[in-house]
Amino acid sequence: MAYEIRMAREADASAIQAIYAPLVRDTAISFEDEPPSVAEMARRIRETLAVYPYLVAEEEGGVLGYVYAGPHRARAAYRWSVDVTAYVAAGGRRRGVGRALYGVLMDTLTRQGFHAAYAGIALPNDASVALHEAVGFEALGVYREVGFKHGRWHDVGWWRRPLARATPPAEPATFMQVWRSLGT
């Protein structure tokens, strides 16, 4: 592995936006209609890091891919569940970048005390399904015709990966509490 996995910084917003924008503009992988600006990506990084991990894979100063987690739903009983997302630049695909990012993300989420991670994948997306299943996610089901983009309806499949097993669970730690304890 010639790349390093580290915490995202607001300064990474331009590189992250460059990875994400074509997926928003040209595909149904993301259900956003317009690519967010660099400033919006910086805001998302900052706000995510207050509680959840936002990580990048970096090689020679360039961002190859990124992952992050966020709340699964707003109600209090959901606070031990997270939604996760991964995006890899064209130059980082088929190099293990997604697996490496998800490995660090899942370890961090487990240390934070989260119980399960969920991933929604716009279908069809064989590469994303393969990545998620390779890192331990199991298929749950499909929301049929849940999103309309580029002139047609799209299905979203849902996958789940178990994390921490404590019952009853302790309150989840923040990302920074766990990240600092790892000495990173």
Short mmCIF file of C-alpha atoms in Angstrom, two decimals:
data_model
loop_
_atom_site.label_atom_id
_atom_site.label_comp_id
_atom_site.label_asym_id
_atom_site.label_seq_id
_atom_site.Cartn_x
_atom_site.Cartn_y
_atom_site.Cartn_z
CA MET A 1 0.00 0.00 0.00
CA ALA A 2 1.67 3.21 -1.17
CA TYR A 3 -1.02 5.46 0.25
CA GLU A 4 -1.78 6.67 3.77
CA ILE A 5 -5.19 6.74 5.48
CA ARG A 6 -5.71 9.85 7.57
CA MET A 7 -8.41 12.12 8.96
CA ALA A 8 -9.88 14.45 6.34
CA ARG A 9 -9.20 18.17 6.63
CA GLU A 10 -11.18 21.08 5.25
CA ALA A 11 -8.21 21.65 2.93
CA ASP A 12 -9.13 18.32 1.25
CA ALA A 13 -12.51 19.71 0.15
CA SER A 14 -11.34 20.57 -3.37
CA ALA A 15 -9.94 17.07 -4.02
CA ILE A 16 -13.01 15.43 -2.49
CA GLN A 17 -15.32 17.62 -4.55
CA ALA A 18 -13.38 16.67 -7.71
CA ILE A 19 -13.99 12.96 -6.98
CA TYR A 20 -17.65 13.45 -6.11
CA ALA A 21 -18.84 16.02 -8.69
CA PRO A 22 -18.74 13.73 -11.77
CA LEU A 23 -20.66 11.04 -9.87
CA VAL A 24 -23.38 13.56 -9.02
CA ARG A 25 -23.45 15.08 -12.50
CA ASP A 26 -23.11 11.97 -14.67
CA THR A 27 -24.51 9.02 -12.70
CA ALA A 28 -27.25 7.95 -10.31
CA ILE A 29 -24.68 6.75 -7.76
CA SER A 30 -25.49 9.89 -5.76
CA PHE A 31 -29.03 11.19 -5.59
CA GLU A 32 -27.91 14.83 -5.32
CA ASP A 33 -28.97 16.83 -8.38
CA GLU A 34 -26.10 19.33 -8.46
CA PRO A 35 -22.49 18.83 -7.36
CA PRO A 36 -21.83 20.61 -4.05
CA SER A 37 -19.33 23.45 -4.09
CA VAL A 38 -15.88 23.17 -2.53
CA ALA A 39 -17.10 25.40 0.32
CA GLU A 40 -20.05 23.05 0.91
CA MET A 41 -17.73 20.03 0.97
CA ALA A 42 -15.52 21.81 3.53
CA ARG A 43 -18.59 22.47 5.68
CA ARG A 44 -19.63 18.80 5.46
CA ILE A 45 -16.16 17.64 6.50
CA ARG A 46 -16.10 20.04 9.48
CA GLU A 47 -19.59 19.11 10.66
CA THR A 48 -19.09 15.37 10.23
CA LEU A 49 -15.85 15.36 12.24
CA ALA A 50 -17.66 16.77 15.27
CA VAL A 51 -18.98 13.24 15.95
CA TYR A 52 -18.20 10.85 13.10
CA PRO A 53 -15.13 9.78 11.11
CA TYR A 54 -14.27 11.36 7.77
CA LEU A 55 -11.15 9.75 6.30
CA VAL A 56 -9.11 10.07 3.12
CA ALA A 57 -6.56 7.87 1.37
CA GLU A 58 -3.66 10.06 0.30
CA GLU A 59 -0.82 9.28 -2.08
CA GLU A 60 1.94 11.78 -2.89
CA GLY A 61 -0.25 14.66 -1.74
CA GLY A 62 -3.31 13.60 -3.76
CA VAL A 63 -6.58 12.20 -2.44
CA LEU A 64 -7.39 8.77 -3.93
CA GLY A 65 -10.66 8.26 -2.09
CA TYR A 66 -12.65 9.03 1.02
CA VAL A 67 -15.13 7.50 3.46
CA TYR A 68 -17.29 8.93 6.17
CA ALA A 69 -20.07 8.03 8.56
CA GLY A 70 -23.14 9.89 9.72
CA PRO A 71 -26.33 9.32 11.67
CA HIS A 72 -28.63 6.58 10.41
CA ARG A 73 -31.81 8.35 11.50
CA ALA A 74 -32.71 11.24 13.82
CA ARG A 75 -34.62 9.45 16.62
CA ALA A 76 -32.68 8.75 19.83
CA ALA A 77 -32.91 4.95 19.65
CA TYR A 78 -30.98 5.03 16.35
CA ARG A 79 -27.89 6.73 17.86
CA TRP A 80 -25.88 3.46 17.85
CA SER A 81 -26.39 2.99 14.10
CA VAL A 82 -24.53 4.85 11.34
CA ASP A 83 -24.78 5.25 7.59
CA VAL A 84 -21.47 5.00 5.74
CA THR A 85 -20.30 6.15 2.33
CA ALA A 86 -17.18 5.51 0.24
CA TYR A 87 -15.98 7.11 -2.97
CA VAL A 88 -12.75 6.30 -4.81
CA ALA A 89 -11.21 8.35 -7.62
CA ALA A 90 -10.76 6.63 -10.97
CA GLY A 91 -6.98 6.43 -10.37
CA GLY A 92 -7.48 4.66 -7.05
CA ARG A 93 -9.90 1.96 -8.15
CA ARG A 94 -8.91 -1.71 -8.13
CA ARG A 95 -5.97 -0.92 -5.83
CA GLY A 96 -7.58 -1.80 -2.50
CA VAL A 97 -8.23 1.84 -1.59
CA GLY A 98 -11.91 1.31 -0.77
CA ARG A 99 -11.17 -1.77 1.34
CA ALA A 100 -8.38 0.00 3.22
CA LEU A 101 -10.53 3.05 3.90
CA TYR A 102 -13.45 0.92 5.07
CA GLY A 103 -11.12 -1.15 7.27
CA VAL A 104 -10.01 1.92 9.22
CA LEU A 105 -13.55 3.33 9.24
CA MET A 106 -15.13 0.14 10.63
CA ASP A 107 -12.43 -0.21 13.29
CA THR A 108 -12.96 3.42 14.34
CA LEU A 109 -16.75 3.10 14.45
CA THR A 110 -16.46 -0.06 16.54
CA ARG A 111 -14.12 1.73 18.99
CA GLN A 112 -16.63 4.58 19.16
CA GLY A 113 -19.24 2.07 20.33
CA PHE A 114 -21.55 2.05 17.33
CA HIS A 115 -23.57 -1.15 16.95
CA ALA A 116 -24.11 -1.37 13.18
CA ALA A 117 -23.19 0.36 9.93
CA TYR A 118 -25.62 0.66 7.00
CA ALA A 119 -24.89 1.41 3.36
CA GLY A 120 -27.40 2.38 0.70
CA ILE A 121 -26.29 1.62 -2.86
CA ALA A 122 -28.07 2.91 -5.94
CA LEU A 123 -28.57 -0.08 -8.20
CA PRO A 124 -27.12 -1.42 -10.35
CA ASN A 125 -23.59 -0.85 -9.01
CA ASP A 126 -21.69 -4.13 -9.05
CA ALA A 127 -18.39 -2.55 -7.93
CA SER A 128 -19.93 -0.97 -4.83
CA VAL A 129 -21.86 -4.12 -3.93
CA ALA A 130 -18.65 -6.17 -4.25
CA LEU A 131 -16.71 -3.71 -2.08
CA HIS A 132 -19.31 -3.68 0.68
CA GLU A 133 -19.70 -7.44 0.73
CA ALA A 134 -15.89 -7.89 0.73
CA VAL A 135 -15.66 -5.85 3.95
CA GLY A 136 -18.42 -7.73 5.76
CA PHE A 137 -21.71 -6.08 4.79
CA GLU A 138 -24.74 -8.31 4.22
CA ALA A 139 -27.66 -7.45 1.94
CA LEU A 140 -30.90 -6.50 3.70
CA GLY A 141 -33.28 -5.59 0.90
CA VAL A 142 -34.14 -3.12 -1.82
CA TYR A 143 -36.20 0.07 -1.86
CA ARG A 144 -37.77 -0.14 -5.32
CA GLU A 145 -37.95 3.01 -7.44
CA VAL A 146 -37.07 5.23 -4.50
CA GLY A 147 -35.12 7.90 -6.40
CA PHE A 148 -35.78 9.67 -9.71
CA LYS A 149 -32.73 10.96 -11.56
CA HIS A 150 -31.63 11.31 -15.20
CA GLY A 151 -35.15 10.66 -16.43
CA ARG A 152 -35.83 7.37 -14.69
CA TRP A 153 -36.54 5.66 -11.37
CA HIS A 154 -33.70 3.97 -9.45
CA ASP A 155 -33.68 1.28 -6.79
CA VAL A 156 -31.49 1.46 -3.68
CA GLY A 157 -30.20 -1.68 -2.02
CA TRP A 158 -29.40 -1.65 1.70
CA TRP A 159 -26.52 -3.49 3.35
CA ARG A 160 -25.62 -3.89 7.04
CA ARG A 161 -22.41 -4.66 8.87
CA PRO A 162 -22.36 -5.41 12.61
CA LEU A 163 -19.89 -3.44 14.74
CA ALA A 164 -19.81 -3.28 18.58
CA ARG A 165 -21.88 -5.92 20.40
CA ALA A 166 -22.40 -4.44 23.90
CA THR A 167 -25.90 -4.79 25.34
CA PRO A 168 -26.89 -2.46 26.81
CA PRO A 169 -24.60 -0.15 24.84
CA ALA A 170 -22.67 2.75 26.30
CA GLU A 171 -23.13 6.14 24.67
CA PRO A 172 -21.01 6.35 21.51
CA ALA A 173 -17.78 8.30 21.83
CA THR A 174 -17.03 11.12 19.44
CA PHE A 175 -14.62 10.52 16.58
CA MET A 176 -12.00 12.84 18.06
CA GLN A 177 -12.06 11.02 21.42
CA VAL A 178 -11.28 7.73 19.68
CA TRP A 179 -8.87 9.14 17.08
CA ARG A 180 -6.75 10.84 19.77
CA SER A 181 -6.66 7.65 21.82
CA LEU A 182 -5.16 5.83 18.82
CA GLY A 183 -2.30 8.34 18.73
CA THR A 184 -3.11 9.42 15.20
#
